[in-house]
């Protein structure tokens, strides 16, 4: 039976995706090197006879080609998503995001697999002058190695669609929240407050404006678009969709919601400035008219997404002992 191949299957998004697909009776092959993915996130999937887990690295092209054999669509979710520390190891984004994407595409080409869904990022827009930022906005200077490496991956996918008849769907995410979330400022803030509930260190001045999307809404959006097969009829067999909500919040707003949930009133120590680190975009708000026109819309607000995330983190504090 043809199967769906997921890279990064043990990660936050990949593990939620595989659970959804298996609930629909789909056959899934999951691929992960477990550098940040957690086998615990696959507890339910591993009980399902329609799921096959293969441990491997996207930088191992020969193993990837073998693992992908027999699949008919690829969800390429594996990536190094660490924007903040990108300048500490400049080669990591190139290898794990760009070269890894090239290997995924080559494995697809060898196995005659034509359809790919790719998790890109709103970071590719840099510090856009157009807010909300649509998919066809002019691209400014790239401000992070992560965003640049993802944009390079997008370019490779587009070229493979043109050169080899692939059908590509690129999803540019805002930050995703929800169950199995293990990376980002809600995670960092809560971890701090567990260690010292009386004060909280905040990078920047807290006025950075961010948009977020709940993981359940993210998964539904991707599957909704992939089921429609819009890219097959596009001029270059490629479609790009922003995924986000119709709202944004300040970092200070997130802190307020988090502290309310924990019933804490910590002292806030700001590092200052409108950015927390190199590549931290002070205002991320994506135009989602294109995805909305397909009939999809998010079900949870940002506040609801933060609260769902907090509930999961409170019930799964073991994740703070892991290294992500």
mmCIF file of C-alpha atoms in Angstrom:
data_model
loop_
_atom_site.group_PDB
_atom_site.id
_atom_site.type_symbol
_atom_site.label_atom_id
_atom_site.label_comp_id
_atom_site.label_asym_id
_atom_site.label_seq_id
_atom_site.Cartn_x
_atom_site.Cartn_y
_atom_site.Cartn_z
ATOM 1 C CA UNK A 1 0.000 0.000 0.000
ATOM 2 C CA UNK A 2 1.390 3.477 -0.853
ATOM 3 C CA UNK A 3 2.522 5.337 2.217
ATOM 4 C CA UNK A 4 3.127 8.837 3.473
ATOM 5 C CA UNK A 5 6.742 9.576 4.420
ATOM 6 C CA UNK A 6 7.418 12.073 7.234
ATOM 7 C CA UNK A 7 10.852 13.455 8.061
ATOM 8 C CA UNK A 8 11.190 14.672 11.638
ATOM 9 C CA UNK A 9 8.368 12.379 12.705
ATOM 10 C CA UNK A 10 9.346 12.393 16.402
ATOM 11 C CA UNK A 11 9.284 16.169 16.637
ATOM 12 C CA UNK A 12 6.551 18.514 17.791
ATOM 13 C CA UNK A 13 4.781 18.899 14.448
ATOM 14 C CA UNK A 14 5.723 15.518 12.968
ATOM 15 C CA UNK A 15 4.370 13.476 15.889
ATOM 16 C CA UNK A 16 1.079 15.370 15.879
ATOM 17 C CA UNK A 17 0.822 14.883 12.114
ATOM 18 C CA UNK A 18 1.424 11.143 12.276
ATOM 19 C CA UNK A 19 -1.243 10.703 14.963
ATOM 20 C CA UNK A 20 -3.763 12.534 12.777
ATOM 21 C CA UNK A 21 -2.906 10.510 9.666
ATOM 22 C CA UNK A 22 -3.043 7.180 11.491
ATOM 23 C CA UNK A 23 -6.448 8.105 12.921
ATOM 24 C CA UNK A 24 -7.615 8.347 9.295
ATOM 25 C CA UNK A 25 -6.287 4.855 8.527
ATOM 26 C CA UNK A 26 -3.321 6.101 6.493
ATOM 27 C CA UNK A 27 -0.078 4.153 6.175
ATOM 28 C CA UNK A 28 2.895 6.193 7.402
ATOM 29 C CA UNK A 29 6.653 5.741 7.385
ATOM 30 C CA UNK A 30 8.363 7.978 9.921
ATOM 31 C CA UNK A 31 12.017 9.038 9.680
ATOM 32 C CA UNK A 32 13.961 10.750 12.460
ATOM 33 C CA UNK A 33 17.520 10.931 13.806
ATOM 34 C CA UNK A 34 16.215 11.765 17.312
ATOM 35 C CA UNK A 35 18.605 14.678 17.741
ATOM 36 C CA UNK A 36 15.688 16.619 19.226
ATOM 37 C CA UNK A 37 12.719 14.332 18.541
ATOM 38 C CA UNK A 38 11.311 12.248 21.379
ATOM 39 C CA UNK A 39 10.296 8.610 21.092
ATOM 40 C CA UNK A 40 7.717 9.287 23.824
ATOM 41 C CA UNK A 41 5.866 11.484 21.337
ATOM 42 C CA UNK A 42 5.381 8.381 19.165
ATOM 43 C CA UNK A 43 3.938 6.188 21.913
ATOM 44 C CA UNK A 44 0.544 5.930 20.241
ATOM 45 C CA UNK A 45 1.904 5.687 16.708
ATOM 46 C CA UNK A 46 4.203 2.788 17.608
ATOM 47 C CA UNK A 47 1.168 0.753 18.680
ATOM 48 C CA UNK A 48 -0.371 1.137 15.211
ATOM 49 C CA UNK A 49 0.379 -1.503 12.585
ATOM 50 C CA UNK A 50 0.113 1.142 9.856
ATOM 51 C CA UNK A 51 3.170 2.950 11.200
ATOM 52 C CA UNK A 52 6.799 2.139 10.500
ATOM 53 C CA UNK A 53 9.579 4.034 12.285
ATOM 54 C CA UNK A 54 13.025 4.218 10.683
ATOM 55 C CA UNK A 55 15.903 5.869 12.507
ATOM 56 C CA UNK A 56 18.068 7.819 10.140
ATOM 57 C CA UNK A 57 19.558 11.167 9.217
ATOM 58 C CA UNK A 58 18.678 13.340 6.224
ATOM 59 C CA UNK A 59 22.395 13.822 5.626
ATOM 60 C CA UNK A 60 22.674 10.092 4.845
ATOM 61 C CA UNK A 61 21.331 10.135 1.290
ATOM 62 C CA UNK A 62 21.738 6.412 0.620
ATOM 63 C CA UNK A 63 19.792 5.419 3.734
ATOM 64 C CA UNK A 64 17.153 8.038 2.980
ATOM 65 C CA UNK A 65 16.624 6.722 -0.552
ATOM 66 C CA UNK A 66 16.155 3.208 0.802
ATOM 67 C CA UNK A 67 13.747 4.297 3.540
ATOM 68 C CA UNK A 68 11.607 6.348 1.164
ATOM 69 C CA UNK A 69 11.037 3.525 -1.329
ATOM 70 C CA UNK A 70 7.341 2.824 -1.898
ATOM 71 C CA UNK A 71 6.060 6.137 -0.553
ATOM 72 C CA UNK A 72 3.937 8.436 -2.681
ATOM 73 C CA UNK A 73 4.022 11.738 -0.781
ATOM 74 C CA UNK A 74 6.592 13.333 1.543
ATOM 75 C CA UNK A 75 6.034 15.719 4.441
ATOM 76 C CA UNK A 76 9.474 17.222 5.011
ATOM 77 C CA UNK A 77 9.353 18.600 8.550
ATOM 78 C CA UNK A 78 12.830 17.804 9.897
ATOM 79 C CA UNK A 79 14.956 20.892 10.474
ATOM 80 C CA UNK A 80 17.195 22.786 12.817
ATOM 81 C CA UNK A 81 14.747 25.380 14.121
ATOM 82 C CA UNK A 82 17.103 27.240 16.433
ATOM 83 C CA UNK A 83 17.078 30.849 15.210
ATOM 84 C CA UNK A 84 18.564 32.333 18.341
ATOM 85 C CA UNK A 85 21.864 30.403 18.354
ATOM 86 C CA UNK A 86 22.327 30.182 14.590
ATOM 87 C CA UNK A 87 25.420 32.364 14.593
ATOM 88 C CA UNK A 88 27.085 30.049 17.124
ATOM 89 C CA UNK A 89 27.225 27.255 14.532
ATOM 90 C CA UNK A 90 26.757 28.755 11.035
ATOM 91 C CA UNK A 91 27.087 25.431 9.217
ATOM 92 C CA UNK A 92 24.257 23.758 11.117
ATOM 93 C CA UNK A 93 21.410 25.518 9.285
ATOM 94 C CA UNK A 94 23.068 24.897 5.926
ATOM 95 C CA UNK A 95 23.506 21.201 6.613
ATOM 96 C CA UNK A 96 20.286 20.369 8.446
ATOM 97 C CA UNK A 97 17.943 22.632 6.503
ATOM 98 C CA UNK A 98 19.320 23.234 3.009
ATOM 99 C CA UNK A 99 21.500 20.213 2.228
ATOM 100 C CA UNK A 100 19.052 17.946 4.038
ATOM 101 C CA UNK A 101 16.240 19.287 1.831
ATOM 102 C CA UNK A 102 18.346 18.600 -1.258
ATOM 103 C CA UNK A 103 18.787 15.013 -0.070
ATOM 104 C CA UNK A 104 15.049 14.629 0.502
ATOM 105 C CA UNK A 105 14.396 15.852 -3.032
ATOM 106 C CA UNK A 106 17.033 13.540 -4.501
ATOM 107 C CA UNK A 107 15.614 10.553 -2.634
ATOM 108 C CA UNK A 108 12.196 11.472 -4.005
ATOM 109 C CA UNK A 109 13.546 11.781 -7.551
ATOM 110 C CA UNK A 110 15.268 8.381 -7.405
ATOM 111 C CA UNK A 111 12.086 6.783 -6.022
ATOM 112 C CA UNK A 112 9.835 8.614 -8.509
ATOM 113 C CA UNK A 113 7.871 10.353 -5.733
ATOM 114 C CA UNK A 114 6.335 13.572 -7.012
ATOM 115 C CA UNK A 115 4.521 15.277 -4.119
ATOM 116 C CA UNK A 116 6.135 17.144 -1.236
ATOM 117 C CA UNK A 117 4.866 19.330 1.608
ATOM 118 C CA UNK A 118 7.544 21.503 3.204
ATOM 119 C CA UNK A 119 7.529 23.263 6.563
ATOM 120 C CA UNK A 120 9.071 26.657 5.921
ATOM 121 C CA UNK A 121 8.821 29.742 8.096
ATOM 122 C CA UNK A 122 7.680 33.334 8.292
ATOM 123 C CA UNK A 123 11.324 34.111 9.086
ATOM 124 C CA UNK A 124 12.027 34.080 5.329
ATOM 125 C CA UNK A 125 10.329 37.500 5.160
ATOM 126 C CA UNK A 126 12.993 39.038 7.405
ATOM 127 C CA UNK A 127 11.863 42.410 8.736
ATOM 128 C CA UNK A 128 9.177 42.964 6.128
ATOM 129 C CA UNK A 129 7.855 46.454 5.427
ATOM 130 C CA UNK A 130 4.506 44.917 4.457
ATOM 131 C CA UNK A 131 2.323 43.988 7.448
ATOM 132 C CA UNK A 132 0.374 41.695 7.396
ATOM 133 C CA UNK A 133 2.902 39.996 5.117
ATOM 134 C CA UNK A 134 1.464 38.139 2.089
ATOM 135 C CA UNK A 135 3.119 35.251 0.260
ATOM 136 C CA UNK A 136 4.131 37.501 -2.656
ATOM 137 C CA UNK A 137 5.642 40.282 -0.516
ATOM 138 C CA UNK A 138 9.005 41.673 -1.669
ATOM 139 C CA UNK A 139 11.779 39.920 0.214
ATOM 140 C CA UNK A 140 14.022 42.195 2.283
ATOM 141 C CA UNK A 141 17.478 41.318 3.591
ATOM 142 C CA UNK A 142 17.610 37.925 5.302
ATOM 143 C CA UNK A 143 18.129 38.464 9.024
ATOM 144 C CA UNK A 144 18.772 34.906 10.259
ATOM 145 C CA UNK A 145 20.733 31.895 9.067
ATOM 146 C CA UNK A 146 17.629 29.817 9.795
ATOM 147 C CA UNK A 147 15.419 31.916 7.519
ATOM 148 C CA UNK A 148 18.076 31.984 4.801
ATOM 149 C CA UNK A 149 18.496 28.198 4.917
ATOM 150 C CA UNK A 150 14.747 27.635 4.735
ATOM 151 C CA UNK A 151 14.443 30.032 1.809
ATOM 152 C CA UNK A 152 17.203 28.103 0.044
ATOM 153 C CA UNK A 153 15.208 24.922 0.663
ATOM 154 C CA UNK A 154 12.141 26.563 -0.856
ATOM 155 C CA UNK A 155 14.182 27.460 -3.922
ATOM 156 C CA UNK A 156 15.384 23.884 -4.363
ATOM 157 C CA UNK A 157 11.825 22.564 -4.128
ATOM 158 C CA UNK A 158 10.640 25.073 -6.716
ATOM 159 C CA UNK A 159 13.484 24.076 -9.049
ATOM 160 C CA UNK A 160 12.684 20.373 -8.660
ATOM 161 C CA UNK A 161 9.037 21.084 -9.419
ATOM 162 C CA UNK A 162 10.073 22.803 -12.637
ATOM 163 C CA UNK A 163 12.883 20.426 -13.573
ATOM 164 C CA UNK A 164 11.460 17.055 -12.569
ATOM 165 C CA UNK A 165 7.701 17.555 -12.538
ATOM 166 C CA UNK A 166 7.341 17.541 -8.752
ATOM 167 C CA UNK A 167 4.284 19.049 -7.064
ATOM 168 C CA UNK A 168 5.298 21.171 -4.098
ATOM 169 C CA UNK A 169 3.375 22.833 -1.305
ATOM 170 C CA UNK A 170 5.321 25.190 0.935
ATOM 171 C CA UNK A 171 3.908 26.240 4.298
ATOM 172 C CA UNK A 172 5.363 29.338 5.924
ATOM 173 C CA UNK A 173 4.547 28.997 9.607
ATOM 174 C CA UNK A 174 4.303 31.520 12.359
ATOM 175 C CA UNK A 175 5.394 30.030 15.698
ATOM 176 C CA UNK A 176 3.377 26.930 16.562
ATOM 177 C CA UNK A 177 2.006 26.210 20.046
ATOM 178 C CA UNK A 178 0.298 23.239 21.659
ATOM 179 C CA UNK A 179 0.812 19.706 22.897
ATOM 180 C CA UNK A 180 4.435 18.448 22.584
ATOM 181 C CA UNK A 181 5.747 21.994 22.201
ATOM 182 C CA UNK A 182 9.382 22.028 23.338
ATOM 183 C CA UNK A 183 10.989 25.083 21.768
ATOM 184 C CA UNK A 184 10.232 28.784 22.063
ATOM 185 C CA UNK A 185 9.615 31.537 24.539
ATOM 186 C CA UNK A 186 6.622 29.964 26.365
ATOM 187 C CA UNK A 187 8.792 26.910 27.015
ATOM 188 C CA UNK A 188 11.731 29.077 28.107
ATOM 189 C CA UNK A 189 9.621 31.337 30.335
ATOM 190 C CA UNK A 190 7.908 28.441 32.086
ATOM 191 C CA UNK A 191 11.232 26.656 32.619
ATOM 192 C CA UNK A 192 12.634 29.819 34.202
ATOM 193 C CA UNK A 193 9.632 30.210 36.495
ATOM 194 C CA UNK A 194 9.962 26.624 37.678
ATOM 195 C CA UNK A 195 13.530 27.454 38.704
ATOM 196 C CA UNK A 196 12.887 30.948 40.122
ATOM 197 C CA UNK A 197 9.196 31.939 40.355
ATOM 198 C CA UNK A 198 9.990 35.386 41.726
ATOM 199 C CA UNK A 199 11.607 36.827 38.596
ATOM 200 C CA UNK A 200 11.688 36.331 34.834
ATOM 201 C CA UNK A 201 14.442 37.300 32.406
ATOM 202 C CA UNK A 202 12.998 38.640 29.138
ATOM 203 C CA UNK A 203 15.125 39.129 26.032
ATOM 204 C CA UNK A 204 14.309 42.467 24.410
ATOM 205 C CA UNK A 205 11.871 44.978 25.869
ATOM 206 C CA UNK A 206 8.751 42.773 25.742
ATOM 207 C CA UNK A 207 7.078 44.817 23.016
ATOM 208 C CA UNK A 208 8.008 42.421 20.206
ATOM 209 C CA UNK A 209 4.805 41.516 18.364
ATOM 210 C CA UNK A 210 4.318 37.880 17.408
ATOM 211 C CA UNK A 211 1.656 35.686 15.881
ATOM 212 C CA UNK A 212 1.095 32.078 16.878
ATOM 213 C CA UNK A 213 -0.920 29.105 15.643
ATOM 214 C CA UNK A 214 -2.203 26.115 17.599
ATOM 215 C CA UNK A 215 -0.733 22.766 16.498
ATOM 216 C CA UNK A 216 -4.145 21.202 15.812
ATOM 217 C CA UNK A 217 -5.030 24.068 13.483
ATOM 218 C CA UNK A 218 -1.626 23.805 11.797
ATOM 219 C CA UNK A 219 -2.052 20.081 11.065
ATOM 220 C CA UNK A 220 -5.582 20.567 9.749
ATOM 221 C CA UNK A 221 -4.404 23.376 7.462
ATOM 222 C CA UNK A 222 -1.632 21.284 5.937
ATOM 223 C CA UNK A 223 -3.832 18.247 5.355
ATOM 224 C CA UNK A 224 -6.674 20.388 4.016
ATOM 225 C CA UNK A 225 -4.396 21.905 1.382
ATOM 226 C CA UNK A 226 -2.636 18.654 0.513
ATOM 227 C CA UNK A 227 -5.970 16.889 0.046
ATOM 228 C CA UNK A 228 -7.044 19.601 -2.403
ATOM 229 C CA UNK A 229 -3.945 18.998 -4.585
ATOM 230 C CA UNK A 230 -3.883 22.676 -5.590
ATOM 231 C CA UNK A 231 -0.231 22.524 -6.637
ATOM 232 C CA UNK A 232 -0.938 20.004 -9.409
ATOM 233 C CA UNK A 233 -2.802 22.645 -11.416
ATOM 234 C CA UNK A 234 -0.514 25.582 -10.615
ATOM 235 C CA UNK A 235 1.589 27.118 -13.353
ATOM 236 C CA UNK A 236 4.879 25.835 -11.929
ATOM 237 C CA UNK A 237 3.328 23.033 -9.833
ATOM 238 C CA UNK A 238 4.134 24.932 -6.647
ATOM 239 C CA UNK A 239 1.922 26.621 -4.069
ATOM 240 C CA UNK A 240 2.992 28.680 -1.061
ATOM 241 C CA UNK A 241 0.735 29.293 1.936
ATOM 242 C CA UNK A 242 1.201 31.405 5.026
ATOM 243 C CA UNK A 243 -0.135 29.669 8.130
ATOM 244 C CA UNK A 244 -1.139 31.864 11.038
ATOM 245 C CA UNK A 245 -4.056 33.559 12.750
ATOM 246 C CA UNK A 246 -5.801 36.898 12.311
ATOM 247 C CA UNK A 247 -4.191 38.306 15.455
ATOM 248 C CA UNK A 248 -0.864 38.955 17.124
ATOM 249 C CA UNK A 249 0.268 39.630 20.670
ATOM 250 C CA UNK A 250 3.191 41.312 22.363
ATOM 251 C CA UNK A 251 5.662 39.176 24.269
ATOM 252 C CA UNK A 252 4.381 41.012 27.357
ATOM 253 C CA UNK A 253 0.872 39.719 26.596
ATOM 254 C CA UNK A 254 2.190 36.158 26.481
ATOM 255 C CA UNK A 255 3.924 36.661 29.816
ATOM 256 C CA UNK A 256 0.679 37.978 31.334
ATOM 257 C CA UNK A 257 -1.315 34.934 30.157
ATOM 258 C CA UNK A 258 1.382 32.541 31.349
ATOM 259 C CA UNK A 259 1.666 34.153 34.772
ATOM 260 C CA UNK A 260 -2.102 34.146 35.179
ATOM 261 C CA UNK A 261 -2.161 30.408 34.483
ATOM 262 C CA UNK A 262 0.571 29.856 37.094
ATOM 263 C CA UNK A 263 -0.837 32.405 39.573
ATOM 264 C CA UNK A 264 2.538 34.155 39.741
ATOM 265 C CA UNK A 265 3.637 37.804 39.726
ATOM 266 C CA UNK A 266 7.367 37.704 38.996
ATOM 267 C CA UNK A 267 9.647 40.680 38.586
ATOM 268 C CA UNK A 268 10.381 41.183 34.894
ATOM 269 C CA UNK A 269 14.018 41.814 33.995
ATOM 270 C CA UNK A 270 14.299 43.041 30.393
ATOM 271 C CA UNK A 271 17.545 42.916 28.423
ATOM 272 C CA UNK A 272 16.342 45.939 26.393
ATOM 273 C CA UNK A 273 15.893 46.775 22.726
ATOM 274 C CA UNK A 274 13.192 45.644 20.332
ATOM 275 C CA UNK A 275 14.928 42.326 19.556
ATOM 276 C CA UNK A 276 15.885 39.461 21.796
ATOM 277 C CA UNK A 277 18.681 38.136 19.559
ATOM 278 C CA UNK A 278 20.115 38.343 16.052
ATOM 279 C CA UNK A 279 17.310 37.375 13.689
ATOM 280 C CA UNK A 280 14.524 38.057 16.180
ATOM 281 C CA UNK A 281 11.897 39.807 14.087
ATOM 282 C CA UNK A 282 10.243 42.540 16.199
ATOM 283 C CA UNK A 283 6.941 42.168 14.306
ATOM 284 C CA UNK A 284 5.701 38.934 12.722
ATOM 285 C CA UNK A 285 2.172 38.955 11.360
ATOM 286 C CA UNK A 286 1.392 36.988 8.200
ATOM 287 C CA UNK A 287 -1.414 37.613 5.746
ATOM 288 C CA UNK A 288 -3.495 34.420 5.653
ATOM 289 C CA UNK A 289 -6.082 35.384 3.022
ATOM 290 C CA UNK A 290 -4.825 32.708 0.614
ATOM 291 C CA UNK A 291 -5.219 29.765 2.998
ATOM 292 C CA UNK A 292 -8.508 31.206 4.286
ATOM 293 C CA UNK A 293 -9.863 31.277 0.715
ATOM 294 C CA UNK A 294 -9.579 27.461 0.638
ATOM 295 C CA UNK A 295 -12.111 27.213 3.462
ATOM 296 C CA UNK A 296 -9.691 26.660 6.336
ATOM 297 C CA UNK A 297 -9.721 28.804 9.447
ATOM 298 C CA UNK A 298 -8.079 28.416 12.868
ATOM 299 C CA UNK A 299 -10.244 27.261 15.740
ATOM 300 C CA UNK A 300 -8.169 28.464 18.702
ATOM 301 C CA UNK A 301 -7.105 32.007 19.540
ATOM 302 C CA UNK A 302 -3.516 32.762 20.526
ATOM 303 C CA UNK A 303 -4.543 33.003 24.193
ATOM 304 C CA UNK A 304 -6.255 29.604 23.994
ATOM 305 C CA UNK A 305 -3.172 28.148 22.305
ATOM 306 C CA UNK A 306 -0.905 29.454 25.076
ATOM 307 C CA UNK A 307 -3.203 27.996 27.740
ATOM 308 C CA UNK A 308 -3.298 24.599 25.980
ATOM 309 C CA UNK A 309 0.479 24.664 25.760
ATOM 310 C CA UNK A 310 0.814 25.485 29.439
ATOM 311 C CA UNK A 311 -1.566 22.688 30.422
ATOM 312 C CA UNK A 312 0.525 20.192 28.465
ATOM 313 C CA UNK A 313 3.835 21.470 29.854
ATOM 314 C CA UNK A 314 2.490 21.331 33.416
ATOM 315 C CA UNK A 315 1.481 17.696 32.880
ATOM 316 C CA UNK A 316 4.742 16.765 31.093
ATOM 317 C CA UNK A 317 7.535 18.461 33.009
ATOM 318 C CA UNK A 318 9.920 15.666 32.006
ATOM 319 C CA UNK A 319 10.521 17.587 28.762
ATOM 320 C CA UNK A 320 12.461 20.233 30.689
ATOM 321 C CA UNK A 321 15.089 17.612 31.521
ATOM 322 C CA UNK A 322 15.622 16.856 27.838
ATOM 323 C CA UNK A 323 17.968 18.775 25.583
ATOM 324 C CA UNK A 324 16.294 20.334 22.556
#
